[in-house]
PDB file of C-alpha atoms in Angstrom:
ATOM      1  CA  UNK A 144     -25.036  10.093 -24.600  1.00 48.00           C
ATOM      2  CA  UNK A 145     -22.144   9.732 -22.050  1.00 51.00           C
ATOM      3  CA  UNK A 146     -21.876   7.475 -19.179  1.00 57.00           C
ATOM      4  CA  UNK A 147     -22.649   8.543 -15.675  1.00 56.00           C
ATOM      5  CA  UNK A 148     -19.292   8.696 -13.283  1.00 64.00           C
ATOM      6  CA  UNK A 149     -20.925   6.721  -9.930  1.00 62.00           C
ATOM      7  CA  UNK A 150     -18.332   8.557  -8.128  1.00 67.00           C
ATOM      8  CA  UNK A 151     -19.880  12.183  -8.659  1.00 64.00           C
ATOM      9  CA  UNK A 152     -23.555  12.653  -7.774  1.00 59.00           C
ATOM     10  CA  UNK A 153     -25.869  12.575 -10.096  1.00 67.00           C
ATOM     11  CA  UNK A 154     -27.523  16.175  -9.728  1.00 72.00           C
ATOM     12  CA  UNK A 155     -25.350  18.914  -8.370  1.00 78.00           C
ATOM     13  CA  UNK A 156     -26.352  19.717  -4.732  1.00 81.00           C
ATOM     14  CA  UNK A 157     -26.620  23.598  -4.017  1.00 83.00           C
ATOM     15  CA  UNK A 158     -23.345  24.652  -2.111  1.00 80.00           C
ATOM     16  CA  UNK A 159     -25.504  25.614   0.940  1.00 82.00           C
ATOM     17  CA  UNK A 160     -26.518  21.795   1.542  1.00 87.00           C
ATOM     18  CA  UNK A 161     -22.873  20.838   0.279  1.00 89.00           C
ATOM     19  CA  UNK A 162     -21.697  22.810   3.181  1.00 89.00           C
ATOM     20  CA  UNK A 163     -24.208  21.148   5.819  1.00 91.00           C
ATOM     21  CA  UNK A 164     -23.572  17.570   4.543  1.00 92.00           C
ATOM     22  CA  UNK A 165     -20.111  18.302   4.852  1.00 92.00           C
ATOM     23  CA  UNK A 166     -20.662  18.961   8.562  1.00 92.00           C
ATOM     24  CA  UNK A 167     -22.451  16.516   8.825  1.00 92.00           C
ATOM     25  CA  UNK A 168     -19.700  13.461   6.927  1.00 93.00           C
ATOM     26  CA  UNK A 169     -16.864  15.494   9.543  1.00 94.00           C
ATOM     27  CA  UNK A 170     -18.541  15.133  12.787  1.00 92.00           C
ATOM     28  CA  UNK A 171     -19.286  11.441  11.690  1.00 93.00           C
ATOM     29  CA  UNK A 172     -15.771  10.959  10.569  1.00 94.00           C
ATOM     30  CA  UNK A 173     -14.569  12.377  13.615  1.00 93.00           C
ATOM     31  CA  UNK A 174     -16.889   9.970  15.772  1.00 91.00           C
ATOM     32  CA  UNK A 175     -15.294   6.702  13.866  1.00 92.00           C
ATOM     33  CA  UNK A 176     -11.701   8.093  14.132  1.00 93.00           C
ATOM     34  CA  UNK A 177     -10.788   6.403  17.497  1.00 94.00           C
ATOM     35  CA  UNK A 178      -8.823   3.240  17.650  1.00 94.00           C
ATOM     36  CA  UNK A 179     -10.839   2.204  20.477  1.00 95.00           C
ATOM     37  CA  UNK A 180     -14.217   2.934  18.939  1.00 96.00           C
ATOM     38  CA  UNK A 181     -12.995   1.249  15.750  1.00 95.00           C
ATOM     39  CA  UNK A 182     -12.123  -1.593  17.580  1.00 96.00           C
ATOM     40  CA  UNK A 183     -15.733  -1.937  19.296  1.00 97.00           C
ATOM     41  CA  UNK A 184     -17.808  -1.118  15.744  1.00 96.00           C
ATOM     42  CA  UNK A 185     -15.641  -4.017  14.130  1.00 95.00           C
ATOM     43  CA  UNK A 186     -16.596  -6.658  17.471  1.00 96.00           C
ATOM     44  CA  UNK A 187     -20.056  -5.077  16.904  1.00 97.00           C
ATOM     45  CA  UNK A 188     -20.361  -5.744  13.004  1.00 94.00           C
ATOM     46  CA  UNK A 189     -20.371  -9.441  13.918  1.00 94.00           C
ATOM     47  CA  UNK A 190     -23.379  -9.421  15.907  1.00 96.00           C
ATOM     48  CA  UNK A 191     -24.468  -7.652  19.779  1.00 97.00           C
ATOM     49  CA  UNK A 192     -21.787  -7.766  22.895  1.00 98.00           C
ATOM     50  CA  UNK A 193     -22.435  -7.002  25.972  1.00 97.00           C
ATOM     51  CA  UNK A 194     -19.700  -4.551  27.473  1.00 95.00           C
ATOM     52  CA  UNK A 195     -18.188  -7.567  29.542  1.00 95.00           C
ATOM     53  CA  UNK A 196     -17.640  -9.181  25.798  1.00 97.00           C
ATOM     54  CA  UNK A 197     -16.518  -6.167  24.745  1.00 98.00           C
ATOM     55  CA  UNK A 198     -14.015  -5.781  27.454  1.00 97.00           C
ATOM     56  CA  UNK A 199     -12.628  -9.159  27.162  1.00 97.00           C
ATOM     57  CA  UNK A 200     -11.817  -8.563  23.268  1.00 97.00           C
ATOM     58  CA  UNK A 201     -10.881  -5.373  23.761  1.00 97.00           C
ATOM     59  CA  UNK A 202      -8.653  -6.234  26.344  1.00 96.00           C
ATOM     60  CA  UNK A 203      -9.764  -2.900  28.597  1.00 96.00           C
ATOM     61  CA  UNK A 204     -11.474  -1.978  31.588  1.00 96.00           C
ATOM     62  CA  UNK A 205     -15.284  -1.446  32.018  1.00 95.00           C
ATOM     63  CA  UNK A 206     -14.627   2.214  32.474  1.00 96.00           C
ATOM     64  CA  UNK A 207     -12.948   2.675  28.923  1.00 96.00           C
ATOM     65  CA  UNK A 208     -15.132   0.685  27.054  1.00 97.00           C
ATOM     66  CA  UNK A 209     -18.368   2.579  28.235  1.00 95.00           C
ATOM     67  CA  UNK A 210     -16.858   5.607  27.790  1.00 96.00           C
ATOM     68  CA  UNK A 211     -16.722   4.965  24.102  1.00 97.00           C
ATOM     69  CA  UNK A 212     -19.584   3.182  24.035  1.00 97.00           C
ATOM     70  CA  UNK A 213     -21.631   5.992  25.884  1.00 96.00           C
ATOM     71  CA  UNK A 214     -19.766   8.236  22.645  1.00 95.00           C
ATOM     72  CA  UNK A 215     -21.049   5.659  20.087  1.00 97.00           C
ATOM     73  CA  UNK A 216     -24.194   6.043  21.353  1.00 96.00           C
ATOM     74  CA  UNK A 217     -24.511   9.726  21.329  1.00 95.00           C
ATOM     75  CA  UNK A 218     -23.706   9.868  17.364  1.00 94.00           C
ATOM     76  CA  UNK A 219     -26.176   7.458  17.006  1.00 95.00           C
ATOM     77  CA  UNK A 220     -23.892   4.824  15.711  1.00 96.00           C
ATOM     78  CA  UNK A 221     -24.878   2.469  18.196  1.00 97.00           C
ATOM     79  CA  UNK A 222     -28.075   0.820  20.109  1.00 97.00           C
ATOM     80  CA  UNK A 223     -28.470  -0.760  23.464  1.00 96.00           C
ATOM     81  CA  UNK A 224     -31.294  -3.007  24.859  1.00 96.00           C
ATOM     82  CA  UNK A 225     -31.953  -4.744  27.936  1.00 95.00           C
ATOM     83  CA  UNK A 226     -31.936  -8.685  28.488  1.00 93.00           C
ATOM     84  CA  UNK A 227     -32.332  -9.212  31.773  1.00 93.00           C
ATOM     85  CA  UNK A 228     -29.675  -7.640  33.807  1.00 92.00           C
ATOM     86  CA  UNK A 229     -27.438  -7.313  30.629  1.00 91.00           C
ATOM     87  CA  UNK A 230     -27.183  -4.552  28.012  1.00 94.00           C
ATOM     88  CA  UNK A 231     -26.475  -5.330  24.592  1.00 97.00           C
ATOM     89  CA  UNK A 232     -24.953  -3.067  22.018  1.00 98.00           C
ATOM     90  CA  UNK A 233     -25.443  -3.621  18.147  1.00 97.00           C
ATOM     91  CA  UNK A 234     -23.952  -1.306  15.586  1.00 97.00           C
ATOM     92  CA  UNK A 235     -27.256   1.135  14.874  1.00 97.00           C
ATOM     93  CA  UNK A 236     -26.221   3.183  11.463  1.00 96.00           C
ATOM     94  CA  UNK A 237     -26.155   1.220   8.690  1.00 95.00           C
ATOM     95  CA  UNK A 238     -23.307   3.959   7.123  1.00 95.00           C
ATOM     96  CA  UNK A 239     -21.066   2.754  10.175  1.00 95.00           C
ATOM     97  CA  UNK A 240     -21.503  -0.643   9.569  1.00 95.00           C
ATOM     98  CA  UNK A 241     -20.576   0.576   5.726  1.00 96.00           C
ATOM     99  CA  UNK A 242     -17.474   2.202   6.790  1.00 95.00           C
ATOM    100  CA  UNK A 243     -16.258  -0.560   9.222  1.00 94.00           C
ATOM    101  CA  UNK A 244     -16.901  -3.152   5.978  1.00 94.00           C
ATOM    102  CA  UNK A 245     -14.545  -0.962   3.991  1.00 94.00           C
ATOM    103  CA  UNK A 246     -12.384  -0.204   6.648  1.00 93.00           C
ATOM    104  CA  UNK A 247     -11.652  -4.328   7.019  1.00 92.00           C
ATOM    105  CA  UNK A 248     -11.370  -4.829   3.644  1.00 93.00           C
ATOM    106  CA  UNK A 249      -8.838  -2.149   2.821  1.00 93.00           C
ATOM    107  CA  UNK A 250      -6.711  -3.143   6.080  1.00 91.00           C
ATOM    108  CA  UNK A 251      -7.646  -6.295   7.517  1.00 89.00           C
ATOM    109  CA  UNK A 252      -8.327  -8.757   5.006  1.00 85.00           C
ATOM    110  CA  UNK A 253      -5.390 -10.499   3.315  1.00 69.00           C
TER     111      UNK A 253
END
């Protein structure tokens, strides 16, 4: 009996799904590979910010921020709720929150 490589799947997929996962892993690649949106996943990882919390770590404008956040929010990377007048953002896919984790460790921590 051999060992199992945890880097390969375990069953082959059919090429078909291959393809549409493949898709899929691109466009969420593509949503995560923005400094700016980055930036906002990694404030988000350590708990919700409201966009004025956002802004002041960011160090940008209202404008900018939503504008990625509104982006965020569209892959479904990212929630809102309401608290009173404020909105709070959380990081909604637990395979962003992944990514960002990785992401620190291979560049950020020492």
């Amino acid at each position: 009996m051999t060992a199992h490589d945890p880097r390969q799947p375990a069953d082959p997929i059919p090429a078909p799904d291959m393809l549409e996962r493949a898709a899929e892993a691109s466009a969420f690649m593509k949503a995560l590979a923005h400094e700016g949106r980055m930036m906002i996943l990694c404030h988000l990882s350590s708990g919700e910010k409201t966009v004025s919390q956002l802004e002041e770590l960011l160090g940008q404008r209202q404008a900018a921020v939503s504008q990625q956040l509104a982006r965020l929010r569209a892959e479904g990377l990212v929630s809102c709720r309401r608290e009173g007048k404020a909105r709070l953002y959380s990081v909604a896919d637990p395979r962003a929150a992944e990514v960002v984790a990785l992401m620190y460790r291979l560049f950020c921590a020492s």
